[in-house]
Short mmCIF file of C-alpha atoms and ligand atoms in Angstrom, two decimals:
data_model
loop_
_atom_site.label_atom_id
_atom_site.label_comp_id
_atom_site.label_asym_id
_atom_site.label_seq_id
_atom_site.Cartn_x
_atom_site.Cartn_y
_atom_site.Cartn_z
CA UNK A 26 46.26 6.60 -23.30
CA UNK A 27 44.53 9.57 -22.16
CA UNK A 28 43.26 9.83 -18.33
CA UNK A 29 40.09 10.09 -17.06
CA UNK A 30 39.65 13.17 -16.90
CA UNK A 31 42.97 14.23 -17.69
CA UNK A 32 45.48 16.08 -14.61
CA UNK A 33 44.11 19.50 -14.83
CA UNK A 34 46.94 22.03 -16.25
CA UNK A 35 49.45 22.82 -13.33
CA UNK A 36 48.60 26.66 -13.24
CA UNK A 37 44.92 25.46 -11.95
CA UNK A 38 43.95 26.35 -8.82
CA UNK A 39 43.19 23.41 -6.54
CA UNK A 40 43.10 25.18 -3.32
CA UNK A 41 40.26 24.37 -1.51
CA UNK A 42 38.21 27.50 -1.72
CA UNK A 43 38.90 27.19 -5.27
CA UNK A 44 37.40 23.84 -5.87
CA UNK A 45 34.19 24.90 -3.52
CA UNK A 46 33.71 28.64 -4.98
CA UNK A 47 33.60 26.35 -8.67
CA UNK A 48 30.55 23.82 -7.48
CA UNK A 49 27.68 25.93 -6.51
CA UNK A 50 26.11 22.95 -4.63
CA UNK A 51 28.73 22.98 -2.07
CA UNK A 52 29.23 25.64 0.71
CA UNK A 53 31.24 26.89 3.17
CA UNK A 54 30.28 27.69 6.58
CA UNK A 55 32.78 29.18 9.08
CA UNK A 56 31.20 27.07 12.16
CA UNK A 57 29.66 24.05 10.17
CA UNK A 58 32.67 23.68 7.86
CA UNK A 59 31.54 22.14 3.87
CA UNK A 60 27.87 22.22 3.47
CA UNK A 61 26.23 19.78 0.70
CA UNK A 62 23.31 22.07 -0.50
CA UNK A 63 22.39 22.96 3.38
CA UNK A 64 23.30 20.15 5.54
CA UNK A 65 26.78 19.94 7.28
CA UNK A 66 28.57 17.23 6.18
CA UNK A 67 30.26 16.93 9.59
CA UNK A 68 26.81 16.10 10.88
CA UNK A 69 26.33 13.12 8.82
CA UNK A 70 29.86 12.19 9.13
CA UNK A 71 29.55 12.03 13.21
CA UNK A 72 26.03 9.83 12.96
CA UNK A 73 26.90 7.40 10.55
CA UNK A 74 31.13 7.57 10.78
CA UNK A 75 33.00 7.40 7.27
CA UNK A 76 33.52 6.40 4.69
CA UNK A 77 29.80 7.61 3.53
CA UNK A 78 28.99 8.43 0.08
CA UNK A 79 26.48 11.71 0.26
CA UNK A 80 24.12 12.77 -2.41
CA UNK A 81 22.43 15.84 -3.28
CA UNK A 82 18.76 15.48 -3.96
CA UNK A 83 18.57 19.13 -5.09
CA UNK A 84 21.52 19.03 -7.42
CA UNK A 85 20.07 15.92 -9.39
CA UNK A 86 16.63 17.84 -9.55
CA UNK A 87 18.01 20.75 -10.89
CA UNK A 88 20.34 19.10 -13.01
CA UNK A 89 17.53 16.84 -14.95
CA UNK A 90 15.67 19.91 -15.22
CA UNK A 91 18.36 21.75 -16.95
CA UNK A 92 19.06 18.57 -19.39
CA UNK A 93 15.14 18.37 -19.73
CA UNK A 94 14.95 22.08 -20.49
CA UNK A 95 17.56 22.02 -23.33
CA UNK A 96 15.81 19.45 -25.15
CA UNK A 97 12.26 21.15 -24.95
CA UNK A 98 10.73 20.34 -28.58
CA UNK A 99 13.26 17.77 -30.03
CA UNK A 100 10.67 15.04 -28.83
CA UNK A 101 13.53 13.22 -26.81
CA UNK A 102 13.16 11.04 -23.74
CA UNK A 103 15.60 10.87 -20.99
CA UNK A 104 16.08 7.12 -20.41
CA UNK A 105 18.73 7.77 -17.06
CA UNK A 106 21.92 4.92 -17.57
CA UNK A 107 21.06 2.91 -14.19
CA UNK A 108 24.54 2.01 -14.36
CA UNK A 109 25.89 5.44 -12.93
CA UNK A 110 23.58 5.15 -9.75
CA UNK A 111 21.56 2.44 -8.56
CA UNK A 112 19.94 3.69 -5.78
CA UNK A 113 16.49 3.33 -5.33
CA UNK A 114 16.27 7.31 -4.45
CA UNK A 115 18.03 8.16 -6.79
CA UNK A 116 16.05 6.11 -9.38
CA UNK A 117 12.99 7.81 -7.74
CA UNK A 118 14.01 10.86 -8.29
CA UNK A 119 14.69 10.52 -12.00
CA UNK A 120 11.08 9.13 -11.91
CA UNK A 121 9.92 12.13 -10.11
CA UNK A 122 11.87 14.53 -12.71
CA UNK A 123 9.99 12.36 -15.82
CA UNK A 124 12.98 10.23 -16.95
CA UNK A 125 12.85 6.84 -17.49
CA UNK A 126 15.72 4.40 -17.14
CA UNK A 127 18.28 2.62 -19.43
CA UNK A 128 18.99 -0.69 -18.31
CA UNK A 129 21.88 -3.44 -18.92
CA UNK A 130 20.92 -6.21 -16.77
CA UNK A 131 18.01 -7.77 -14.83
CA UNK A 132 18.92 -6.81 -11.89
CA UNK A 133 18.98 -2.89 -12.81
CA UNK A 134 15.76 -3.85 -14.61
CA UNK A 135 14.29 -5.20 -11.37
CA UNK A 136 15.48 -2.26 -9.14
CA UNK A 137 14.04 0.24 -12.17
CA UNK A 138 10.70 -0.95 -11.32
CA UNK A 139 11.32 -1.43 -7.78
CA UNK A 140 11.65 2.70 -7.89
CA UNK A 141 8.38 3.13 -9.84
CA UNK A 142 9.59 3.73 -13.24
CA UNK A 143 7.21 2.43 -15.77
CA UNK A 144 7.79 -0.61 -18.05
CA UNK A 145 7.35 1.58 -21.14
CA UNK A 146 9.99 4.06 -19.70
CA UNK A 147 12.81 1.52 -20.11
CA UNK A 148 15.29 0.25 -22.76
CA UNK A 149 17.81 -2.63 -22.35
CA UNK A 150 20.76 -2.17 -23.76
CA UNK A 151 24.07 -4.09 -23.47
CA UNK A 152 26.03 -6.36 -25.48
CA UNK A 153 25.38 -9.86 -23.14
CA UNK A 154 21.66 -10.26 -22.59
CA UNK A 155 20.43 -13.59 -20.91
CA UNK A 156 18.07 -15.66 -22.76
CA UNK A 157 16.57 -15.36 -18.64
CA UNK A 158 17.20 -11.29 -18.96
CA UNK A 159 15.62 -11.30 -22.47
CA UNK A 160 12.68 -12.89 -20.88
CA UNK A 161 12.10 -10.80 -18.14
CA UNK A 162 11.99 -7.52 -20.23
CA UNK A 163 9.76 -9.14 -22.39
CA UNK A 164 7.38 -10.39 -19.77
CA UNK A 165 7.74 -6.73 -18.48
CA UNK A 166 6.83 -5.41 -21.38
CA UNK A 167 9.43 -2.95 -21.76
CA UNK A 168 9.89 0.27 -24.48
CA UNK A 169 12.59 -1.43 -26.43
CA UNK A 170 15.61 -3.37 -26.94
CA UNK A 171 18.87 -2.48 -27.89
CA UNK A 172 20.13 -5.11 -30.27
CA UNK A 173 23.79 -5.16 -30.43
CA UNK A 174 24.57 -8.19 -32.77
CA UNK A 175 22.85 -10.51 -35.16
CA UNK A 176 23.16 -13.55 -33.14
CA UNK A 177 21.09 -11.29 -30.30
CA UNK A 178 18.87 -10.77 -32.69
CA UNK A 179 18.09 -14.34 -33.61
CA UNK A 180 18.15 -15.07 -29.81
CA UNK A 181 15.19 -12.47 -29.14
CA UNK A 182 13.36 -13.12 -32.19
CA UNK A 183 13.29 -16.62 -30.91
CA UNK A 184 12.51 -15.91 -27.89
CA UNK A 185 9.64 -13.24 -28.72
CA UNK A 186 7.88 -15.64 -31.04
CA UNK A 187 8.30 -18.67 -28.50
CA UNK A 188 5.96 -16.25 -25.97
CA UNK A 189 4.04 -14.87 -28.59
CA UNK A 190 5.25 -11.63 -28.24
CA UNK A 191 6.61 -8.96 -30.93
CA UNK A 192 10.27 -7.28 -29.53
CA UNK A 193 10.34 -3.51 -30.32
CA UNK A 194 13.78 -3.20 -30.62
CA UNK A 195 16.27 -0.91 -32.04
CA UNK A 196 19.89 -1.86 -33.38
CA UNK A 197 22.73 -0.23 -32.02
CA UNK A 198 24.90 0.87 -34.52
CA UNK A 199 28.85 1.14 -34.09
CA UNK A 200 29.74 4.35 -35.98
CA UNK A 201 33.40 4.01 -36.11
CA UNK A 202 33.85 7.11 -34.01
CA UNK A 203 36.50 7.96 -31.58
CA UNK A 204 34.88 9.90 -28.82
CA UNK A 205 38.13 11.42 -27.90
CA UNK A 206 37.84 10.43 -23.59
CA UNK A 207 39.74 7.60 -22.01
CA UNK A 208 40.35 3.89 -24.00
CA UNK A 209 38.68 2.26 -21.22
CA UNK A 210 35.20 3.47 -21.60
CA UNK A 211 35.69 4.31 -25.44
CA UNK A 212 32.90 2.63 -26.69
CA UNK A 213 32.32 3.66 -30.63
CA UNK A 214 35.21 2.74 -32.04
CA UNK A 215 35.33 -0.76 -34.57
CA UNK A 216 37.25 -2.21 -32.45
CA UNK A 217 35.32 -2.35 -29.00
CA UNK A 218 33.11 -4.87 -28.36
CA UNK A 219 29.87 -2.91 -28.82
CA UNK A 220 27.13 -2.59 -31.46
CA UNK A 221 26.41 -3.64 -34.80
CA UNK A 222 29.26 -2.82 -37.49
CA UNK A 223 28.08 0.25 -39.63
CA UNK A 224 27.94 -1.38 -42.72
CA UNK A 225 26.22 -4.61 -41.56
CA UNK A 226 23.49 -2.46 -40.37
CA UNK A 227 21.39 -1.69 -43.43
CA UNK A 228 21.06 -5.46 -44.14
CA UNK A 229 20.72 -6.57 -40.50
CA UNK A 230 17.83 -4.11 -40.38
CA UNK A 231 16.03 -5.50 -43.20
CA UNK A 232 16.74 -9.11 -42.06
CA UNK A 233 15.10 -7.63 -38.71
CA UNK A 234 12.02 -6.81 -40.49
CA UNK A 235 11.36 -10.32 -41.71
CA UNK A 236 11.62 -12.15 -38.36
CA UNK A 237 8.99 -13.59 -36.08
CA UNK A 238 8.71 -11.65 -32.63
CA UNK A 239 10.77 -8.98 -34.08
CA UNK A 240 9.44 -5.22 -34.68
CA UNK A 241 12.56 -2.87 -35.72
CA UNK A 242 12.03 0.33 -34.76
CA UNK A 243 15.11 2.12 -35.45
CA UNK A 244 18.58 2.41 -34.31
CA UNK A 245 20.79 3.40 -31.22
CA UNK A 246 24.62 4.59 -30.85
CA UNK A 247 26.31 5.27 -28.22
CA UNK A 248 29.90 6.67 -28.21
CA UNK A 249 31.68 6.59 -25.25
CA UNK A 250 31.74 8.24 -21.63
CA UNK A 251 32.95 12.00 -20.20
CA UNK A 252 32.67 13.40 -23.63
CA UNK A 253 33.50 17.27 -23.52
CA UNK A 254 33.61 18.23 -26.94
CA UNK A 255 30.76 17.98 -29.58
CA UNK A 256 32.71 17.19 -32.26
CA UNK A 257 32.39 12.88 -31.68
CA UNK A 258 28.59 13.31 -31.34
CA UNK A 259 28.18 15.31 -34.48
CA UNK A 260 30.06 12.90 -36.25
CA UNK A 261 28.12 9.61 -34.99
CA UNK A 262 24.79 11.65 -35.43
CA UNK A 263 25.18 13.06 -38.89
CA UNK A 264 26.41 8.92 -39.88
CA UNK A 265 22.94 7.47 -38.15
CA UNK A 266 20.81 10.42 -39.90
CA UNK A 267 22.49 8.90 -43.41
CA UNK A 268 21.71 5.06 -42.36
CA UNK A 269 18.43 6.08 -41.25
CA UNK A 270 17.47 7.93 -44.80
CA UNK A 271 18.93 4.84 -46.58
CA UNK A 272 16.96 2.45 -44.51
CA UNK A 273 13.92 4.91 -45.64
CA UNK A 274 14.54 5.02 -49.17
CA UNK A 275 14.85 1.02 -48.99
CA UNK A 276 11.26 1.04 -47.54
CA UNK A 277 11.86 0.39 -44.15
CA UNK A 278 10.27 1.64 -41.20
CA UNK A 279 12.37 3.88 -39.07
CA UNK A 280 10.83 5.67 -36.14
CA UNK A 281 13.15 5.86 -33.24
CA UNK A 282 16.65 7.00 -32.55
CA UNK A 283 18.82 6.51 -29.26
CA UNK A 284 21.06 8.90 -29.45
CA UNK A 285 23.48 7.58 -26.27
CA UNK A 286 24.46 8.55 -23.44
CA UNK A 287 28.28 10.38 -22.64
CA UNK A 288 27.79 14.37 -21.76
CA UNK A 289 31.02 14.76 -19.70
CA UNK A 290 31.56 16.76 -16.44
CA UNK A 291 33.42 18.94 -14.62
CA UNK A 292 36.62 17.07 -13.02
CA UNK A 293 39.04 19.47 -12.87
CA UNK A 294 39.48 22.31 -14.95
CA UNK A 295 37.89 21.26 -18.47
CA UNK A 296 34.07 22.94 -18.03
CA UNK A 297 31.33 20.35 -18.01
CA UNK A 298 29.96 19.97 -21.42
CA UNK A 299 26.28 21.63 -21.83
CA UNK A 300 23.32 20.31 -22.19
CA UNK A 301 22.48 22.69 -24.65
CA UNK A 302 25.41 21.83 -26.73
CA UNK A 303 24.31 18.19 -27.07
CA UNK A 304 20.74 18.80 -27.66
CA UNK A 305 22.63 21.07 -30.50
CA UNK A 306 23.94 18.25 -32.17
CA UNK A 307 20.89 16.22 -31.65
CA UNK A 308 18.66 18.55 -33.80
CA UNK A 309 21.11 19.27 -36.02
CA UNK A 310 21.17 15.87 -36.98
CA UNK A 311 17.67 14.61 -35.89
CA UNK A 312 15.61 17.92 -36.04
CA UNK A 313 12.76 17.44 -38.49
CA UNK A 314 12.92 13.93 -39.28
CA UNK A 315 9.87 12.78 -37.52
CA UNK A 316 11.42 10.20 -35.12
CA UNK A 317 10.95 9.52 -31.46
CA UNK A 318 14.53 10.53 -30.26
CA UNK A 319 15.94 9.13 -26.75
CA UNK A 320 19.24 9.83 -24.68
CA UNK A 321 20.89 7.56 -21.86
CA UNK A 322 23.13 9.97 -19.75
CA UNK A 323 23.81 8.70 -16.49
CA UNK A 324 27.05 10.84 -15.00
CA UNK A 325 26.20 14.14 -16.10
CA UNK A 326 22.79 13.48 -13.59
CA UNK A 327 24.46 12.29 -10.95
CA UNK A 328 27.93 12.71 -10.65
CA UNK A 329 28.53 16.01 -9.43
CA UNK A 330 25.49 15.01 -7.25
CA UNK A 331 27.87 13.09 -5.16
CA UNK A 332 30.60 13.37 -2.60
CA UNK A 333 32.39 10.95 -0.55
CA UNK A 334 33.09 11.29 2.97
CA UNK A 335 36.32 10.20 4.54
CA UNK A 336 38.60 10.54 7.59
CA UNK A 337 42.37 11.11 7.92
CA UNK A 338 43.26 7.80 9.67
CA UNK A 339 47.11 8.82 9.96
CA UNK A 340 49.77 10.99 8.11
CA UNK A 341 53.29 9.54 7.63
CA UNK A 342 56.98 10.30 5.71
CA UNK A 343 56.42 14.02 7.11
CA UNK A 344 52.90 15.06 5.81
CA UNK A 345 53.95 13.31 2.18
CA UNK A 346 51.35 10.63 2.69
CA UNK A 347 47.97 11.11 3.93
CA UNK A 348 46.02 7.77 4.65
CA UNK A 349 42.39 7.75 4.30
CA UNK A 350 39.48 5.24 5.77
CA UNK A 351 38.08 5.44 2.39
CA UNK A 352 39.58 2.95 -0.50
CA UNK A 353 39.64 1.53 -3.63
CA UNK A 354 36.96 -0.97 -3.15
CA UNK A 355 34.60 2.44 -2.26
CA UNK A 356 35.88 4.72 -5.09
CA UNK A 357 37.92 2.83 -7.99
CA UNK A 358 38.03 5.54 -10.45
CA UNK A 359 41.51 6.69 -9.77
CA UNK A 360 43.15 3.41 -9.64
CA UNK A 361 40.56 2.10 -12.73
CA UNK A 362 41.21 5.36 -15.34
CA UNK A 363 43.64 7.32 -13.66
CA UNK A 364 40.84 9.57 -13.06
CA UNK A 365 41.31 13.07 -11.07
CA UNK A 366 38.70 14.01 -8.33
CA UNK A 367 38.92 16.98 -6.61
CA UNK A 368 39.49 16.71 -3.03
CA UNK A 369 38.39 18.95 -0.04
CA UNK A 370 39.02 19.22 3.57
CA UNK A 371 35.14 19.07 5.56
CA UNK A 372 36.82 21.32 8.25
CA UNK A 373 35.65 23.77 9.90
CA UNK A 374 39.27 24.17 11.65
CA UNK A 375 41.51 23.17 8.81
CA UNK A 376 43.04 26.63 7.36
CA UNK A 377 46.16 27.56 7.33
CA UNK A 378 48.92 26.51 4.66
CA UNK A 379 48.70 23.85 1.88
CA UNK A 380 51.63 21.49 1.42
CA UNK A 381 51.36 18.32 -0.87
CA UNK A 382 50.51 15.26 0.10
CA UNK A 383 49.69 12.24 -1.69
CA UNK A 384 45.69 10.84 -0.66
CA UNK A 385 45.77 7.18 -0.48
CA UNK A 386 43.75 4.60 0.99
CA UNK A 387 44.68 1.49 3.34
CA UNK A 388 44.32 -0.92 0.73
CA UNK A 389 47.72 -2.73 0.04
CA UNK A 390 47.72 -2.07 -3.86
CA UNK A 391 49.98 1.31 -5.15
CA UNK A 392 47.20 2.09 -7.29
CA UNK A 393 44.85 2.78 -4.19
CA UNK A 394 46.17 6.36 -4.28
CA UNK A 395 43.17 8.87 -4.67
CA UNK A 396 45.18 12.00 -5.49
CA UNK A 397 49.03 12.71 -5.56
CA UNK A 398 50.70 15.94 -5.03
CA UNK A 399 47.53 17.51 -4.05
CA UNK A 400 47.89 21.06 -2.14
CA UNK A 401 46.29 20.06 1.53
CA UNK A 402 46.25 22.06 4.85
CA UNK A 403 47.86 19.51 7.44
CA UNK A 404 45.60 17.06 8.11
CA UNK A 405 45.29 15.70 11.44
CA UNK A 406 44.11 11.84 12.08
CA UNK A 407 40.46 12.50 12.26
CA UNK A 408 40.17 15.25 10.01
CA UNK A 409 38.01 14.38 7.15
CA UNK A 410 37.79 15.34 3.68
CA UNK A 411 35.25 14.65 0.73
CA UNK A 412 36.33 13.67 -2.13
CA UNK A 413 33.84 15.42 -5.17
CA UNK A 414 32.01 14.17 -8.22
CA UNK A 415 31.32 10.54 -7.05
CA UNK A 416 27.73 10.45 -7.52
CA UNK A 417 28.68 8.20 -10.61
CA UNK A 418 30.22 5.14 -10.88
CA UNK A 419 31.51 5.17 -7.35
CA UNK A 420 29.13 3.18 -4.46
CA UNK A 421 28.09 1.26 -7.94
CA UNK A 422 31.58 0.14 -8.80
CA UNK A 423 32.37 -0.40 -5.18
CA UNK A 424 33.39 -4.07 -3.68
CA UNK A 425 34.37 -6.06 -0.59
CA UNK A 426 37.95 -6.30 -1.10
CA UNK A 427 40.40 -6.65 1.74
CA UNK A 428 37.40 -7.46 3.51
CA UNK A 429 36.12 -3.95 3.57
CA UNK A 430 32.51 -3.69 4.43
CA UNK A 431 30.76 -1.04 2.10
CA UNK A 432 30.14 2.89 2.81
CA UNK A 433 27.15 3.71 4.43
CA UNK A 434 25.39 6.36 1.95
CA UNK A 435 23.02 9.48 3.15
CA UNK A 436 21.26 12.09 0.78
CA UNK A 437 20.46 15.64 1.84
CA UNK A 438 17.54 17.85 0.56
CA UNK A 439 17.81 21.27 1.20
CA UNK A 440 18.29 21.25 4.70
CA UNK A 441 16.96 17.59 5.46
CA UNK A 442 19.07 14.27 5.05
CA UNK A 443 18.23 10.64 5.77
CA UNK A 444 20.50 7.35 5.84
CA UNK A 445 19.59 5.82 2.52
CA UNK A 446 22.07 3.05 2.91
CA UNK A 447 23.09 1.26 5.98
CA UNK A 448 26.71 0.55 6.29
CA UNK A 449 27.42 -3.09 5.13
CA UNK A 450 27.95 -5.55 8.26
CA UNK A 451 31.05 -7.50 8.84
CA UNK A 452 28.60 -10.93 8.70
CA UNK A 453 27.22 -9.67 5.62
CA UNK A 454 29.98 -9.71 3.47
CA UNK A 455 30.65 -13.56 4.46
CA UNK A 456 26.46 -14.35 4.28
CA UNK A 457 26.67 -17.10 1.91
CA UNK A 458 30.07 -18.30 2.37
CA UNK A 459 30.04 -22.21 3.44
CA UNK A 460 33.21 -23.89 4.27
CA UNK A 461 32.68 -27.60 2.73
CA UNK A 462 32.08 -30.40 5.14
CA UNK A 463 35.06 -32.57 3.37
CA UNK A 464 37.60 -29.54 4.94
CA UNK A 465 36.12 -30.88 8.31
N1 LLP B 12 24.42 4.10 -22.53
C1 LLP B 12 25.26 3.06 -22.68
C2 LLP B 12 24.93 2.03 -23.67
C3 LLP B 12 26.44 2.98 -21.91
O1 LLP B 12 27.27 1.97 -22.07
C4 LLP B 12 26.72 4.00 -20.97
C5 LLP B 12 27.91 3.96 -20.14
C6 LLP B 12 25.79 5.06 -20.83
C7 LLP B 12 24.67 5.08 -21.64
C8 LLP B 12 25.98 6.17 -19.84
O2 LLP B 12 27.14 6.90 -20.07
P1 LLP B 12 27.38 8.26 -19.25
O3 LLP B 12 26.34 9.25 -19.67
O4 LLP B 12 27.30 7.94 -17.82
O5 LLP B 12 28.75 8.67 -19.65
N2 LLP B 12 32.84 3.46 -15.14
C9 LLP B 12 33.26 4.50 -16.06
C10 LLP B 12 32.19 4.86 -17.03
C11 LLP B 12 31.64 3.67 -17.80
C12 LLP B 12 30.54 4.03 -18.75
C13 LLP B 12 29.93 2.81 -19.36
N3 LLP B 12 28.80 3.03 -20.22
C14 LLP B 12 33.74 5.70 -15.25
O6 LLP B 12 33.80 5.62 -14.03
O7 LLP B 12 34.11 6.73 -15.81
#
């Protein structure tokens, strides 16, 4: 099973100053030490303490412009996966930038809206809707649905005609393609759980057509997650182009396609893919057939958006162990896919020569080891280090265990940053709880 992303080769240079001259968004400052766009991250580090997840305003700006840009003319929305980032400013700021958001749950649905993006700027996808989730989008009068099985189907067309409403939905298709990134979050394959099996789809569509509540609109794919190469999308596109002039030649009506979500980043040494790569593949497939087209990226946004902020709490077995404040509860990546983050000391005053050291957390699971092997200066308790590319599925995937409260989070702009997240209170985590009056 391949890791997510993969151990970069072992000739790669993951000296600091290596890993920061490589991220243009990061700087470093001989007094300040690492800079996120302008602000010092020891700054925010000594107000709010670590661990602290920090996001770059800027970087997400710039890098929904550059997605926007490379899709000038193909007609395609930018529907943002909520999933990679939930924060309300971050969810402004795709609103801001002219995205809309892709949804898989009420909740994200609620907190969509709660930013200010429009009804009509979001789609729900997801293989487990709620007859009470179903509902709500309806109610809300969102842009679509993305249908994933025939018994969903049924359920919304019910549903629908029950409020006397008409679903525009779309069916997402499962093209049978292997998107070549980790088994985990594989998601095209026949075998995973998502989407409508390719060659159900022609007569599911048609069936679509004939039920109450129901208006079919077209389809939706999506492949997988960190996809680097084109090759997976060109595949899945060229098979929906096909479906979609069968479903045409039947007499159907076929005006939208979703063409997923994916574009992979830089980890490690593999170069991020480009945006104008997979608009590429988009036209090639989609260019000229007269459809609304859509995408649903969420990491390649966000992620490199992201660092997270932690402090050396000790070093043991000679220097071969560094223990961080930060966890697996606040960043499961590594533990979840095996996934490599590059990892940088904040400094200013930590030169001098790298030895390796395996980056773990205090959590008492093996697998809550950020980084092994990884050339460090010595790190003394206190000394902090950010850990990059977690402005995707990190604070999102993050939980309570071992009673850990969650990381405060802060985003800088330019050379401004704000607390965006408190840090999570002892007494919150155990809100709720209730010990039973039988236990006395
Ligand atoms: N659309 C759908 C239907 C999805 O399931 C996903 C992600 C996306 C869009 C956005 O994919 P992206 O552009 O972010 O790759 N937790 C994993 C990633 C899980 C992705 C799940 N689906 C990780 O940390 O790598």
């Amino acid at each position: 099973m391949a890791s997510l992303s993969p151990l970069p080769s072992p000739d790669f240079d993951l000296s600091p100053e290596a890993l920061v001259a490589a991220r243009p968004w990061l700087k470093r400052h001989a007094m300040d030490g690492l800079l996120l766009e302008d602000v010092p991250l020891n700054a925010i580090a000594d107000a709010l303490g670590t661990p602290t997840y920090v996001y770059s305003a800027g970087t997400i700006r710039t890098r929904l412009a550059a997605l926007t840009k490379a899709l000038a003319g193909l007609n395609c929305q930018i529907h943002f996966a909520v999933k990679a980032n939930d924060h309300q400013a971050v969810l402004r700021l795709m609103q801001q930038g002219g995205a809309g958001a892709d949804v898989v749950s009420g909740g994200e649905l609620l907190r969509a809206r709660r930013a200010g993006i429009l009804p009509r700027h979001i789609v729900f996808s997801g293989v487990g809707k709620t007859v009470d989730e179903i509902r709500l989008a309806l109610s809300q009068g969102i842009y679509q649905l993305n249908v994933e099985s025939a018994e969903e189907l049924e359920t919304i067309s019910a549903i629908a005609a029950s409020m006397g409403q008409t679903a525009d939905i779309v069916l997402r298709i499962n093209p049978d393609v292997d998107a070549g990134t980790h088994a985990k979050i594989t998601t095209g394959k026949a075998d995973n759980k998502f989407g409508i099996p390719y060659d159900d789809a022609a007569a599911l569509y048609a069936h679509a057509a004939t039920l109450p509540g129901i208006r079919p609109q077209g389809l939706a794919l999506h492949i997988g997650s960190q996809i680097l190469n084109m090759a997976p999308y060109r595949a899945a596109f060229a098979r929906a182009a096909e479906l979609i002039r069968h479903l045409r030649a039947s007499g159907q009506t076929v005006t939208r396609m979703d063409c997923g979500g994916g574009i992979g980043i830089l980890y490690a040494d593999a170069p991020e893919a480009s945006p104008e790569a997979f608009a590429g593949a988009i036209r090639q497939a989609f260019g000229g057939m007269d459809l609304s087209l859509a995408t649903e990226p969420g990491r390649w946004l966000v992620g490199p958006a992201g660092v997270l902020l932690s402090s050396v709490i000790l070093t043991k077995a000679e220097g071969r162990f560094t223990v961080l404040d930060a966890a697996m509860n606040d960043l499961v990546r590594p533990a979840m896919y095996d996934a490599f983050h590059a990892i940088v000391p904040v400094g200013p005053n930590n030169g001098g020569e790298l030895s390796p050291t395996d980056l773990v957390g205090p959590v008492c699971e093996t697998g809550d080891t950020f980084a092994r092997a990884r050339p460090m200066p010595r790190l003394a308790p206190g000394a902090r280090v950010a850990i990059l590319e977690a402005g995707a599925y990190g604070a999102v995937m993050g939980s309570t265990y071992n009673s850990r409260t969650l990381p405060a989070i802060a985003m800088v702009d330019g050379g401004h940053w704000a607390t965006i997240r408190a840090r999570q209170s002892i007494e919150a985590i155990w809100a709720g709880e209730t010990v039973p009056d039988f236990l006395g």
